[in-house]
Each structure stands twice: as C-alpha cells, then as structure tokens.
XYZ file of C-alpha atoms in Angstrom:
722
model
C -20.136 -69.002 -20.818
C -23.556 -68.645 -19.862
C -24.320 -66.464 -16.809
C -27.458 -67.865 -14.654
C -30.057 -65.705 -12.983
C -28.816 -66.250 -9.612
C -25.187 -65.154 -10.504
C -26.666 -62.036 -11.649
C -28.586 -61.583 -8.504
C -25.283 -62.043 -6.356
C -23.390 -59.768 -8.530
C -25.974 -57.250 -8.123
C -26.279 -57.503 -4.441
C -22.600 -57.061 -4.112
C -22.217 -54.005 -6.251
C -24.988 -52.569 -4.123
C -23.411 -53.377 -0.913
C -19.947 -51.621 -2.241
C -21.970 -48.718 -3.125
C -24.029 -48.463 0.085
C -20.788 -48.924 2.309
C -19.108 -46.249 0.138
C -21.780 -43.818 0.490
C -22.059 -44.698 4.417
C -18.370 -44.251 4.899
C -18.463 -40.945 3.185
C -21.611 -39.820 5.077
C -19.522 -40.947 8.342
C -16.398 -38.605 7.361
C -16.682 -35.734 9.843
C -16.959 -32.155 8.179
C -14.123 -29.840 8.279
C -16.194 -27.840 11.063
C -16.555 -30.955 13.143
C -12.949 -31.561 12.990
C -11.898 -27.989 13.869
C -14.442 -28.254 16.988
C -12.910 -31.221 18.168
C -9.500 -29.754 17.915
C -10.508 -26.491 19.846
C -11.905 -28.827 22.553
C -8.712 -30.579 23.056
C -6.575 -27.193 23.093
C -5.396 -25.672 26.291
C -5.697 -21.747 26.788
C -1.970 -21.528 26.552
C -2.149 -23.440 23.259
C -4.922 -21.358 21.679
C -3.366 -18.095 22.596
C 0.064 -19.376 20.926
C -2.245 -19.840 17.718
C -3.494 -16.260 17.718
C -0.154 -14.447 17.654
C 3.139 -14.359 15.753
C 6.231 -16.336 16.925
C 8.587 -15.289 14.115
C 8.340 -12.816 11.366
C 6.306 -14.988 9.292
C 4.503 -17.804 11.437
C 2.249 -18.373 14.301
C 2.445 -20.646 16.991
C 1.791 -24.380 16.388
C 0.441 -27.472 18.380
C 2.705 -30.541 17.476
C 0.863 -32.979 19.752
C -2.295 -32.292 17.883
C -0.604 -31.970 14.550
C -1.421 -28.201 14.095
C 1.066 -26.545 12.065
C 2.168 -22.937 11.967
C 0.546 -20.818 9.444
C 2.876 -19.489 7.080
C 2.119 -16.375 5.331
C 4.245 -14.423 2.777
C 4.412 -10.892 1.312
C 3.849 -11.052 -2.596
C 1.315 -9.108 -4.351
C 3.161 -9.460 -7.482
C 5.694 -12.233 -6.686
C 6.507 -14.198 -3.627
C 8.827 -12.461 -1.376
C 12.437 -13.870 -0.582
C 13.043 -15.345 2.732
C 14.257 -13.223 5.533
C 16.710 -13.164 8.146
C 15.931 -12.074 11.714
C 17.084 -8.560 11.006
C 14.654 -8.511 8.058
C 17.334 -8.689 5.613
C 17.482 -11.198 2.718
C 18.132 -14.742 3.598
C 20.262 -15.970 0.340
C 19.063 -19.557 0.210
C 19.379 -19.919 -3.573
C 15.925 -21.335 -3.697
C 13.815 -18.229 -3.816
C 14.443 -16.729 -7.101
C 10.851 -16.683 -8.435
C 8.603 -15.001 -11.177
C 8.642 -11.188 -10.642
C 5.284 -10.223 -12.328
C 4.357 -6.691 -12.989
C 2.791 -4.671 -10.213
C -0.895 -4.525 -9.550
C -1.588 -0.987 -11.507
C 0.098 -2.832 -14.531
C -2.406 -5.635 -14.107
C -5.373 -3.272 -13.636
C -4.170 -1.271 -16.823
C -4.761 -4.435 -18.930
C -8.760 -4.380 -17.883
C -8.363 -8.082 -18.792
C -10.192 -10.209 -16.178
C -8.986 -13.543 -17.383
C -5.567 -12.268 -17.094
C -6.124 -11.142 -13.534
C -7.129 -15.098 -12.989
C -3.900 -16.209 -14.633
C -1.793 -13.688 -12.581
C -3.374 -15.024 -9.288
C -2.790 -18.741 -10.355
C 1.043 -18.022 -10.969
C 1.203 -16.626 -7.277
C -0.592 -19.373 -5.863
C 1.386 -21.928 -7.696
C 4.724 -20.173 -6.562
C 3.432 -19.847 -3.084
C 2.438 -23.562 -2.628
C 5.923 -24.333 -4.148
C 7.574 -22.248 -1.452
C 5.219 -24.117 1.158
C 3.329 -20.946 1.948
C -0.251 -21.026 3.219
C -1.420 -17.212 2.767
C -0.393 -14.673 0.156
C -0.563 -11.032 1.567
C -2.158 -9.741 -1.484
C -3.506 -8.274 -3.723
C -3.581 -4.803 -2.316
C -6.791 -2.924 -3.434
C -6.832 0.384 -1.647
C -8.367 3.380 -3.739
C -5.718 5.213 -5.452
C -6.771 8.582 -3.769
C -3.830 10.776 -3.485
C -1.169 10.748 -6.740
C 1.576 11.033 -3.994
C 0.967 7.812 -2.117
C 4.339 6.001 -2.228
C 2.624 2.326 -2.372
C 0.054 3.380 -5.409
C 2.140 0.922 -7.388
C 0.917 -1.899 -5.240
C -2.808 -1.035 -5.615
C -5.041 -1.276 -8.709
C -7.103 1.921 -9.544
C -9.059 4.909 -8.290
C -12.324 3.076 -9.650
C -14.039 0.846 -7.262
C -15.659 -1.165 -10.166
C -12.645 -1.802 -11.996
C -11.051 -2.884 -8.616
C -14.106 -5.092 -7.867
C -13.887 -7.159 -11.377
C -10.065 -7.816 -11.308
C -9.781 -8.518 -7.636
C -12.272 -11.510 -7.860
C -10.504 -13.116 -10.453
C -7.114 -12.412 -8.844
C -8.243 -14.230 -5.686
C -9.864 -16.946 -7.490
C -6.715 -17.520 -9.278
C -4.596 -17.733 -6.104
C -6.973 -19.829 -4.176
C -7.479 -22.544 -7.240
C -3.898 -23.422 -6.420
C -4.741 -24.396 -2.899
C -3.416 -21.514 -0.832
C -5.240 -18.550 0.356
C -5.255 -15.001 -0.917
C -5.438 -11.901 1.778
C -6.719 -8.567 0.313
C -5.433 -5.609 2.055
C -5.490 -3.142 3.640
C -8.782 -2.900 5.176
C -9.598 -0.028 5.013
C -8.421 3.620 3.866
C -4.623 2.981 3.624
C -4.236 5.677 1.075
C -1.097 7.244 2.116
C 2.247 6.037 3.663
C 3.255 8.838 5.492
C 2.365 8.694 9.323
C 0.169 5.529 8.275
C 0.480 4.281 11.603
C -1.097 7.272 13.313
C -3.267 9.059 10.945
C -7.204 8.873 11.634
C -9.320 8.926 8.828
C -12.746 10.584 8.631
C -15.047 10.241 5.564
C -18.695 10.085 4.849
C -20.854 7.089 5.059
C -21.446 7.379 1.377
C -17.815 7.818 0.289
C -17.062 4.659 2.711
C -19.651 2.561 0.988
C -19.500 3.679 -2.689
C -15.901 4.221 -3.192
C -13.434 2.653 -0.501
C -15.508 -0.868 0.468
C -16.998 -2.082 -2.959
C -13.590 -3.813 -3.703
C -13.454 -5.595 -0.497
C -16.950 -6.518 -0.400
C -16.404 -8.068 -3.967
C -13.345 -9.908 -2.798
C -15.365 -11.435 0.311
C -18.769 -12.147 -1.122
C -18.173 -13.074 -4.953
C -14.295 -13.936 -4.633
C -14.929 -15.899 -1.287
C -11.127 -14.768 -0.123
C -10.144 -16.549 2.801
C -8.204 -13.716 4.501
C -8.359 -10.069 5.009
C -5.486 -7.863 6.555
C -6.241 -4.769 8.583
C -4.852 -1.373 7.719
C -2.207 0.648 9.824
C -4.544 3.759 10.025
C -7.293 4.546 12.369
C -10.942 5.139 11.101
C -13.181 7.326 12.871
C -10.738 7.366 15.963
C -10.155 3.649 16.173
C -7.460 1.711 14.795
C -8.794 -0.253 11.487
C -7.381 -3.709 12.580
C -9.719 -3.878 15.690
C -12.398 -1.392 14.637
C -15.841 -2.280 15.696
C -17.797 -0.769 13.122
C -15.424 -2.194 10.288
C -14.652 -5.559 11.393
C -17.680 -6.549 13.664
C -20.442 -4.685 11.950
C -19.506 -4.696 8.339
C -16.815 -7.593 7.487
C -18.090 -10.403 9.901
C -21.717 -9.161 10.435
C -23.404 -7.713 7.277
C -20.846 -9.672 4.646
C -20.811 -12.790 6.817
C -17.288 -13.148 6.363
C -15.811 -16.544 7.631
C -12.314 -16.292 7.107
C -9.198 -14.884 8.847
C -8.633 -11.044 9.802
C -4.973 -10.718 10.037
C -3.094 -7.844 11.155
C -0.694 -5.681 9.174
C 2.651 -6.481 10.729
C 2.351 -4.052 13.683
C -1.008 -2.759 13.427
C -2.635 -3.996 16.825
C -2.340 -1.466 19.447
C -4.940 -2.738 22.288
C -5.438 -6.192 23.926
C -9.434 -5.542 24.689
C -10.057 -3.898 21.370
C -8.248 -6.818 19.497
C -10.174 -9.470 21.475
C -13.279 -8.057 21.238
C -13.489 -6.412 17.641
C -12.317 -9.259 15.604
C -8.592 -9.212 15.333
C -7.782 -13.004 14.668
C -4.106 -13.438 14.237
C -1.541 -10.617 15.341
C 1.546 -10.300 13.408
C 4.502 -8.074 13.296
C 4.388 -6.256 16.780
C 7.748 -7.030 17.310
C 8.611 -4.202 15.030
C 7.668 -1.785 17.792
C 9.288 -3.748 20.552
C 12.954 -2.768 21.761
C 13.632 -6.288 22.751
C 11.508 -9.072 21.042
C 9.468 -11.285 23.220
C 6.702 -12.962 21.303
C 4.764 -13.733 24.273
C 4.586 -10.213 25.076
C 2.214 -9.334 21.875
C -1.188 -7.711 22.517
C -2.765 -11.278 22.050
C 0.157 -13.084 23.783
C 0.527 -13.898 27.646
C -1.959 -11.247 28.764
C -4.853 -12.973 27.078
C -4.162 -16.184 28.853
C -4.238 -14.015 32.221
C -7.348 -12.345 31.121
C -9.202 -15.657 30.381
C -7.939 -17.602 33.367
C -9.112 -14.806 35.630
C -12.493 -14.614 34.264
C -12.380 -11.167 32.594
C -12.576 -12.460 28.963
C -14.881 -15.433 28.033
C -12.633 -18.115 26.391
C -15.309 -18.229 23.401
C -13.944 -15.089 22.056
C -10.347 -17.018 21.703
C -11.981 -19.883 20.293
C -13.725 -18.086 17.697
C -10.111 -16.656 16.545
C -8.637 -20.158 16.741
C -11.489 -21.657 14.734
C -10.857 -18.902 11.789
C -7.294 -19.893 11.769
C -7.741 -23.503 11.954
C -10.408 -22.862 8.882
C -7.748 -21.205 7.008
C -5.265 -23.811 7.626
C -7.472 -26.321 6.088
C -8.497 -24.315 3.225
C -4.570 -23.847 2.386
C -3.830 -27.447 2.638
C -1.631 -26.770 5.525
C -2.449 -30.138 7.269
C -2.039 -32.377 4.140
C 0.345 -30.103 1.562
C -1.113 -32.024 -1.242
C -0.611 -29.658 -3.765
C 2.953 -28.746 -4.968
C 3.051 -25.837 -7.155
C 5.685 -24.570 -9.731
C 8.380 -22.119 -9.241
C 9.796 -19.752 -12.071
C 8.392 -21.906 -14.936
C 8.289 -20.972 -18.631
C 4.364 -20.906 -18.220
C 4.650 -18.388 -15.277
C 7.357 -16.179 -17.067
C 5.062 -16.044 -20.135
C 2.330 -14.614 -17.912
C 4.470 -11.991 -16.840
C 5.423 -11.074 -20.501
C 1.626 -11.070 -21.168
C 0.695 -8.520 -18.359
C 3.321 -6.334 -19.097
C 2.644 -6.092 -22.995
C -1.302 -5.648 -22.053
C -0.748 -3.293 -19.140
C 1.806 -0.903 -20.761
C -0.173 2.167 -21.827
C 0.566 4.194 -25.157
C -0.279 7.684 -23.595
C 0.557 9.568 -26.836
C 1.595 9.149 -30.401
C 1.647 11.933 -32.666
C 2.185 11.570 -36.284
C 2.506 7.767 -35.491
C 6.161 7.886 -34.478
C 5.594 4.553 -32.879
C 6.140 1.812 -33.671
C 9.794 2.746 -34.466
C 10.712 1.335 -37.927
C 12.922 -1.588 -37.785
C 15.072 -0.281 -40.528
C 16.598 2.571 -38.268
C 20.486 2.417 -38.383
C 21.278 3.528 -35.020
C 19.312 4.260 -31.529
C 20.238 6.160 -28.440
C 18.873 5.042 -25.171
C 19.109 7.845 -22.298
C 18.394 7.116 -18.621
C 19.802 5.638 -15.727
C 16.398 3.881 -15.432
C 16.979 2.197 -18.541
C 19.437 0.070 -16.816
C 17.940 0.095 -13.505
C 16.567 -3.287 -12.112
C 13.337 -2.660 -9.952
C 12.467 -6.027 -8.295
C 14.261 -5.605 -5.051
C 12.681 -2.359 -4.000
C 9.472 -0.761 -2.911
C 9.432 -2.346 0.514
C 7.607 -5.361 1.491
C 6.370 -6.269 -1.974
C 10.262 -6.841 -3.040
C 10.717 -9.971 -5.032
C 13.895 -11.782 -6.026
C 13.628 -12.630 -9.530
C 15.231 -15.507 -11.634
C 16.257 -12.626 -13.927
C 15.158 -9.240 -14.790
C 15.216 -7.883 -18.304
C 15.573 -3.981 -18.065
C 14.574 -1.418 -20.917
C 17.963 -1.412 -21.976
C 18.298 -5.280 -22.254
C 14.849 -5.671 -23.902
C 15.689 -3.046 -26.701
C 19.026 -4.448 -27.354
C 17.843 -8.124 -27.602
C 15.129 -7.060 -29.960
C 17.533 -4.916 -32.270
C 20.286 -7.492 -32.284
C 23.587 -6.821 -33.988
C 22.514 -5.043 -37.091
C 21.338 -1.735 -35.259
C 23.826 0.557 -33.436
C 22.730 1.100 -30.082
C 24.360 3.820 -28.123
C 23.644 4.888 -24.157
C 23.906 7.981 -22.119
C 22.954 8.232 -18.334
C 21.748 11.728 -18.586
C 21.440 12.238 -14.962
C 22.626 10.860 -11.554
C 20.282 9.073 -9.043
C 21.635 11.039 -5.873
C 19.781 12.499 -3.215
C 18.651 16.026 -3.916
C 20.361 15.798 -7.146
C 20.242 18.832 -9.532
C 20.458 18.773 -13.176
C 23.657 17.585 -14.329
C 24.894 19.907 -17.117
C 27.653 17.817 -18.207
C 25.479 14.661 -18.569
C 22.696 16.653 -20.256
C 24.991 18.016 -22.916
C 26.591 14.460 -23.582
C 23.054 13.047 -23.975
C 22.106 15.798 -26.276
C 25.104 15.689 -28.481
C 24.599 11.964 -28.953
C 20.792 12.430 -29.618
C 21.266 15.064 -32.323
C 22.948 12.403 -34.401
C 20.557 9.595 -33.670
C 17.901 8.036 -35.819
C 15.806 7.750 -32.937
C 16.027 8.231 -29.201
C 14.323 6.283 -26.322
C 14.078 8.135 -23.188
C 13.745 5.883 -20.109
C 12.863 7.593 -16.989
C 10.211 8.587 -14.535
C 10.071 7.103 -10.992
C 12.150 4.211 -9.418
C 12.251 2.026 -6.322
C 14.575 2.503 -3.386
C 15.977 -0.679 -4.572
C 19.065 -1.038 -2.025
C 16.934 0.540 0.820
C 20.035 2.827 1.409
C 17.994 5.848 2.327
C 20.290 7.938 0.177
C 17.679 8.606 -2.353
C 15.389 11.794 -2.349
C 12.004 11.466 -1.286
C 10.602 12.785 -4.532
C 12.531 9.861 -6.411
C 10.870 6.458 -5.609
C 7.712 4.817 -5.101
C 8.126 2.720 -1.768
C 6.296 1.466 1.186
C 6.308 3.825 4.436
C 7.078 7.107 2.692
C 5.222 9.309 0.204
C 6.357 11.371 -2.802
C 6.491 15.139 -2.000
C 5.669 16.337 -5.228
C 4.794 14.905 -8.791
C 8.153 16.515 -10.600
C 10.625 13.827 -12.255
C 13.599 13.497 -9.824
C 17.276 13.994 -10.853
C 16.800 16.841 -13.365
C 15.009 14.801 -15.655
C 12.728 17.494 -16.994
C 15.934 19.636 -17.968
C 17.443 16.550 -19.882
C 14.217 15.665 -21.627
C 13.327 19.025 -22.785
C 16.860 19.121 -24.319
C 16.723 15.858 -25.931
C 13.240 16.690 -27.512
C 14.844 20.148 -28.868
C 17.147 18.258 -31.205
C 15.652 15.019 -32.128
C 11.989 14.738 -33.179
C 11.790 11.342 -33.225
C 12.138 10.670 -29.494
C 9.813 8.121 -27.578
C 9.528 8.501 -23.861
C 9.250 5.591 -21.552
C 7.994 6.136 -18.075
C 8.558 4.047 -14.856
C 6.528 4.355 -12.038
C 3.604 3.944 -9.931
C 1.439 6.737 -11.260
C 1.348 9.983 -12.967
C 4.142 12.771 -13.103
C 3.876 16.197 -14.016
C 4.714 16.520 -17.691
C 3.603 19.990 -18.256
C 7.227 21.348 -19.271
C 7.691 18.921 -22.003
C 4.666 16.874 -23.057
C 3.572 19.184 -25.919
C 7.045 18.517 -27.565
C 7.121 14.889 -26.998
C 5.642 12.910 -30.075
C 5.332 9.402 -28.171
C 4.871 8.351 -24.434
C 4.829 5.033 -23.031
C 3.545 4.641 -19.192
C 5.504 1.274 -18.370
C 4.648 1.152 -14.512
C 6.921 -1.536 -13.049
C 6.566 -4.166 -15.672
C 8.242 -7.036 -13.895
C 11.002 -9.376 -14.859
C 9.980 -9.496 -18.630
C 9.446 -5.785 -18.658
C 12.221 -4.921 -21.117
C 11.113 -7.301 -23.549
C 7.511 -6.097 -23.618
C 8.797 -2.364 -23.796
C 10.797 -3.241 -26.870
C 7.884 -5.354 -28.493
C 5.665 -2.213 -28.149
C 8.237 0.148 -29.154
C 9.140 -1.756 -32.444
C 5.556 -2.942 -33.160
C 5.736 -6.671 -32.689
C 2.967 -6.036 -30.149
C 0.136 -3.561 -30.508
C -0.303 -1.870 -27.146
C -3.776 -2.220 -25.493
C -3.510 -1.000 -21.943
C -5.896 1.745 -20.439
C -5.017 3.764 -17.526
C -6.678 2.663 -14.483
C -6.458 6.114 -12.896
C -6.436 9.640 -14.087
C -3.292 11.270 -14.867
C -3.645 15.096 -13.848
C -1.488 17.966 -15.253
C -0.229 19.168 -12.229
C -0.704 18.198 -8.553
C -2.635 21.106 -7.603
C -5.440 19.605 -9.992
C -5.597 16.290 -7.914
C -9.037 16.424 -5.739
C -7.444 15.670 -2.458
C -5.599 19.220 -2.957
C -8.324 21.076 -4.313
C -10.588 20.108 -1.443
C -8.108 20.221 1.505
C -4.571 21.234 0.247
C -3.720 17.506 1.367
C -0.067 17.147 1.984
C -0.803 13.462 3.305
C 0.918 14.521 6.581
C -2.335 15.400 8.630
C -2.939 13.165 11.407
C -6.668 13.768 11.230
C -7.280 13.432 7.629
C -10.760 14.465 6.451
C -11.850 12.907 2.828
C -13.579 16.131 2.302
C -13.835 15.148 -1.655
C -16.446 12.688 -0.519
C -17.236 10.414 -3.641
C -15.485 12.578 -5.991
C -12.140 10.622 -6.396
C -10.299 10.389 -9.689
C -12.319 11.157 -12.709
C -15.467 11.564 -10.744
C -13.918 14.812 -9.631
C -12.166 15.842 -12.811
C -15.372 15.242 -14.826
C -17.955 16.689 -12.685
C -15.765 19.502 -11.863
C -14.455 20.159 -15.655
C -11.005 19.842 -14.538
C -9.022 18.822 -17.702
C -6.583 16.146 -16.983
C -3.092 15.349 -18.544
C -4.567 11.864 -19.598
C -8.014 10.618 -18.407
C -8.926 7.402 -16.868
C -9.590 4.487 -19.204
C -7.284 6.216 -21.774
C -4.880 4.390 -24.009
C -3.913 4.351 -27.605
C -3.355 1.688 -30.364
C -1.475 1.227 -33.534
C -4.954 0.818 -35.075
C -8.374 2.454 -34.998
C -11.572 1.198 -33.740
C -15.023 2.363 -34.969
C -18.261 2.097 -32.651
C -21.509 1.591 -34.039
C -25.065 0.440 -33.561
C -26.050 1.105 -30.050
C -29.111 -0.855 -28.927
C -30.550 -0.764 -25.238
C -33.268 -2.951 -23.923
C -34.737 -3.475 -20.841
C -36.278 -6.774 -19.670
C -37.548 -6.792 -16.048
C -34.697 -5.267 -13.873
C -31.880 -5.738 -16.240
C -30.841 -3.443 -18.979
C -29.262 -5.087 -22.007
C -26.751 -2.896 -24.152
C -25.322 -4.112 -27.398
C -23.151 -2.207 -29.980
C -20.393 -3.130 -32.548
C -16.743 -2.314 -32.608
C -14.715 -2.616 -35.902
C -10.799 -2.732 -36.334
C -10.923 -0.184 -39.263
C -7.143 -0.188 -39.339
C -4.143 -2.682 -40.864
C -2.955 -4.321 -37.805
C -4.691 -6.740 -35.214
C -5.322 -5.048 -31.701
C -7.298 -5.180 -28.558
C -10.025 -2.573 -27.431
C -11.454 -1.842 -24.057
C -15.043 -0.404 -24.540
C -16.271 1.280 -21.228
C -19.790 1.687 -20.150
C -20.748 4.753 -18.079
C -24.052 5.642 -16.537
C -25.092 9.281 -16.088
C -28.254 10.137 -13.943
C -30.038 12.765 -15.907
C -31.753 14.246 -12.908
C -30.059 13.432 -9.695
C -31.823 13.892 -6.516
C -28.422 14.506 -4.549
C -24.888 15.456 -5.609
C -23.486 12.834 -8.177
C -20.661 12.197 -10.238
C -21.056 13.266 -14.038
C -20.582 9.639 -14.741
C -19.614 6.356 -13.407
C -18.058 3.053 -14.797
C -20.347 0.217 -14.672
C -19.230 -2.005 -17.237
C -16.385 -3.077 -19.641
C -15.088 -5.611 -21.762
C -11.683 -6.242 -23.633
C -12.087 -7.636 -27.196
C -9.332 -8.764 -29.810
C -9.949 -7.826 -33.427
C -8.098 -8.432 -36.593
C -7.817 -6.028 -39.393
C -11.329 -5.268 -40.609
C -13.071 -7.551 -38.075
C -16.324 -6.344 -36.352
C -17.485 -7.950 -32.911
C -20.609 -7.128 -31.058
C -20.289 -6.378 -27.496
C -23.000 -7.282 -25.075
C -23.141 -5.819 -21.621
C -25.542 -6.343 -18.998
C -26.765 -3.763 -16.105
C -28.822 -4.546 -12.995
C -30.077 -2.012 -10.461
C -26.562 -1.913 -8.765
C -25.395 0.240 -11.881
C -28.116 2.997 -11.063
C -27.900 2.921 -7.262
C -26.168 5.278 -4.646
C -25.936 4.770 -0.803
C -28.489 6.565 1.051
C -27.375 7.755 4.473
C -30.631 8.285 5.834
C -31.775 4.659 5.280
C -28.282 3.261 5.677
C -28.586 1.211 2.406
C -28.314 1.341 -1.474
C -31.300 2.429 -3.330
C -32.093 3.928 -6.872
C -34.196 6.604 -8.270
C -36.680 5.743 -10.954
C -35.834 8.203 -13.895
C -33.772 8.917 -16.914
C -30.167 7.889 -17.435
C -27.701 8.150 -20.097
C -25.818 5.056 -21.229
C -22.117 6.251 -22.391
C -19.948 4.368 -24.394
C -16.183 5.224 -24.594
C -12.932 4.498 -25.442
C -12.035 6.083 -22.278
C -13.863 8.294 -19.644
C -13.365 11.222 -22.096
C -13.395 9.835 -25.516
C -17.139 9.094 -25.925
C -18.371 7.277 -28.886
C -21.937 6.212 -28.538
C -24.785 7.585 -26.243
C -28.171 6.699 -25.422
C -31.178 7.589 -23.079
C -33.134 5.139 -21.063
C -35.780 5.060 -18.351
C -34.978 2.746 -15.537
C -37.632 2.049 -12.756
C-alpha cells in the first residue's frame, strides 16, 4: 500500500506529540527532595519526633496517615541477624535461616575488591528478602589492639586496605536496593568499658589512620548511613560529637545520609539535637522500665520545640535524612524482592572462605596433605564447634554450618579412617586436662596425619560460663593472647609425636604461638570462615584449592610486642585512653621500630611460587605509573597479591618506614606471567599537616617498594615526586 505524504506528516506529528508529552510528564514528576519537603510540611511535631527515635528494638516510628513506614534496620555485617523477641532472645519463626558469610577480617584477608562487592550483594539481597531497609555493617574500625573482642567484625589495621574493600562492600549492598551503614564512627577500638571510655589522639593519627575508611565509604562509596560509636572522643560522646559529626562528616565530607546511634549510645538530648544525631536507637537497654517516649529524642524534644527552646528546623533536618534513607532503601515501594540462602549466595560464602584463609607456615611442604593417607586424626573441640550463633550482635542463624570436622570427613569420604579426640574441655578457667591430652597424644602417634583445630571461639550460647580469654565477642575484650583451655600444652604434646601435623586456627586475630610455632610444620589461619568454612578448610588442607589469603593485620610474637602495650601498657580498661602510638599502628610500628612479628602484615603462603621482575616507574604530570611482571614458576595454578608500599627517603617529620598505597590480586596458571599496573597520585605521598589542618606532600625522593608482604620485598625503585 502506498503511503501518501500527508499520512507521513500525520504520523510524524503523532510521534512528536507522544514524545513531547512523555518528556513533559517526566519533567513534571516531582523530585525526591520535593516529595520529602512536602511530607515534612504535613507532619506535626509529635509525628516528626516519633520518626527520630526507636519504638521497638529494630524500628522507629511511622506515620500511617501519610504512608510513611517505619525504618527497619538489621544487624548483620556477615549475615542478616535472626529476628528477636522483646527480651532479645531469638524468635524462632522458621524463615530466618540464611547465609552465614565469613567474618570481615576473612573478607579483608582475600584482598579481593570484586569479592567484597559480591559479599555486599549477598547481604543486600538477603536483607531485602527479609524486608529490612538498613544493614548495620560493615564494621571498619582500625584493628589497633589485638585483645579487642570485636576485631573479628572489623577488617584491618591498615586504612588503605579498609578503604578499598569498604567501598566495594557498600556498593554491593546498596546495589540491591537497601542501605549499608558503616560503623562505628569513630575509635571503637575496644569493647571493655566501651560506653564510657574517652579516646584522645592527635589530629594526624585521626586523619591518617582512623578516618580514611569512613571518608572513603562516604565520598567514594556513597554510603547511605553511618552509625555512631559508643565511646567518647576528646570528652564528648561520638554519636553526638560536634567535631566528628557536624564539622567532619556532615560538613567537610558533605554527607547527606543518616547518622544513626549505636544501640544505647545517646546520652544527652541537647547534644543529640544540635550535634547531628538523626535517629536514636536502643536507649531502652539502659532503662529499668521501657518507655520509648522517654528516649533522649522522645517527648522531651516535643516540649523543647513547642516552648521555643529548640528550632523546629533542626528536627526537620533529622526527619529529612530519615525520609531520604527510606526512599533510597525502597521502603515506600518495596519494589525489589531479594533472595535468601540461595545456591549463588552460598557459593560466595565458600569463595570468600577459600580466598580468605591464610597459610601462615608450610615447612617442607607438609601441605597439601596427600590424598593417599590411610588414617587421619582430628584433634580439638573447635573442630566440631559451630560459630554462627555467637559473638554478640553479629550472630546469624545459618541454613546449615559445616564445621572443620564435617568438611574434612566429607572431603575424604569412606576410604580414609578418621579418628577424633577432643583434647581439651571448654570450661571457665579450664586448665590442661592431662587425661584428654594423653588420649589425643596416643592416637596422634599412630596416625598418618594429625589435623589440630583450635584457637579462639565465640560465646555461642551466651551462657557466661566461658573464660574471658576464650572468645571473640562484643562487649568484652580478651585478657591475653594465650590460647585458652590448655591448648598450648596439648599442641606441644601432639607435635612431639607426629611431625605430619597441620594446625588450623580459628579466631578474630593473633594468638601467642611462641611455645610451639618452631615445631609446627604447617599452620592455617581460618578466622571464622562461615557456613562453608569446613569445606574451605578441607579443600585447602588437601590441595583442591591453593591458598591465597594475606594477613590484613600483623601477628605479634607476644602481647608485649604490640604497639598499644609498648607505648602505654594498654590494658584496654583505662577510662581516659591516650593513643600514644599515634600513626604507628600495626606494621607501621613493627617495621619502623624494628620489632620482629610472628607473621607480618600482608603475609600469606601458596602451594606455588611467584617471581617478580621488570619494575618500571614513570611519572606523567602528577601521577606515577608503576609496572612489573609476576610469574607463576610452580606447577599449580594460584593467585598472588602484589603490594606496593611507599617510603619517604628524607621525611620532614616522623613517618612510618613504609605505607601500603596500592595492591592488586591476580590469578596465574603454571608458568603464566602477567604484567601488573598500579597508579599512584599525590595522595600516596601525602601526610596530614596539623599546622595547616590539611593533607600535603613534600617534594623529594621516595622509594617504591613491591612486596608479597610488608616484609617479603621483591622489587624496589627510587623516584623523585614533586
């Protein structure tokens, strides 16, 4: 059929009209901020105040007449916490058994930024499935003190490593339509007396060590929420600290999201109003009789506003941030559905465990254990101990949890004889049990191989019967680094009768290994490896997976070697805590002050070897382009994490021996080589100048150091940076 010219004209006009009306309709659609402002105008002061404080353990107020829902947060830095009863015990609804991911220092030990994104996506998806709007995680406080009971929830001693991992974690969570909440802002570096301790530190330490992770999460990660810390900072509680919140977070960093209190961390109405606390949660923990209207940001605020003592605009700003988060978390629409304990989520849990477990030692290539062995002895109560329901607020009810014992048994099948000996008792103040040690030793003498599983544990039943030295948990620090329950004596006895012994250590950080480490041929740091942890441990022990984890923290030989104790004999109980070590945290201290660690920052062995060569450094404008080649010279595939450190050759003030400024993780087949390209800008050479209150760098000579760890240096080169 022939189309006449006037028909073409009519069709074109109709198409243009449709397009114009579509654009016009879109242009007329009110913006999110306009919608928020319109809602605020319609709210009464009583309704506004209801929104800025909790009305239950995990929800704030709502306004049904305007369709404003409650904000529903959840604990869960490595898994969405189960639902709870009014007494904070688990509510067994039968539908909250989800994915128990490895803890955050396991994630950090992967040094895999893309894996951090996948980790976050799992949490975001499962949070959305459970109809949560905000995930209380990740925890990114600096691992300053090795005794901190909550170190397992944090990532690293190094602010650069934290910054790179946290951005990807946040992006992953928020890509699923809910909000991440970085915590605890700031200096929550101990659990003992956490609610009353006052932290004092230099501006330089604050800006170079303790703030960068939070700053990266806010500016680069666009995180939607930040949680205030329990402690005081320079005499004022962190959750309503004028300098931290008003000056830095909401001022310099222009954070437009929500500052939520930790549960029970608000202490003053006026400070909370004026110093940026947007949402008060958990104050009922401190109340003898629960009345949510008696929160610091409760009915008192209504009275203050109505009497003219407080401008209503201050409350409007808090409400605006809450509404903004509700919109960003799809709380008004619940459009995204998420998934729960899916096969894909569980595969991420396994992958993180496999890449995060660190091979600390492997003399004479004891590992991987040969699959031809006829009998294996597994020793240690920890081998059969499940860890998910423990550690405090990060507890998770998993769909299942494969222990180390289960994982090894599943891997070896029926062709290998597997024996077991507990070796020790998990009891408060438990001394070495001679009968159990003798039993385990006798069995070890006859075994082809011994797998010892020990270290720390969680207070999984919250019974309070466990020794403080024994566990990693919220609200309590360990008292020393000695393995509890007489494990040192047991392990020494086992190593004395069987040289084919592999040691697998659980826990959120270092232990004192000095009494047995020279005799142990192989040691794995398993952290708390999640629901598939036992599978990952077995895969590494028997060579199905080549270990690639690297330590995100330094392991000292003994507690007295840690910088917190060298500078201040820090018992973590002081109520006025001086961070006298300044910037010299972790490897910055050990390397600068020439203190030999048990295992250095960035350390982690492989079943293959990697050769580094061909370092080139080019400066183009203000950027430094660093290239080199890494070759897998062994016979098995593996992954390596080259680390770039910068050393100021002529510092104008006290600086660390070197600082991590770039890294990458690469996978290599046997015989394969890859070129690694890393880029540095002025930030890599900068320090915080307390006189000018800003970052600067000094032009001059710097050493570019490439290592497989902070102590295993492979390549070096000098450059003038100006």
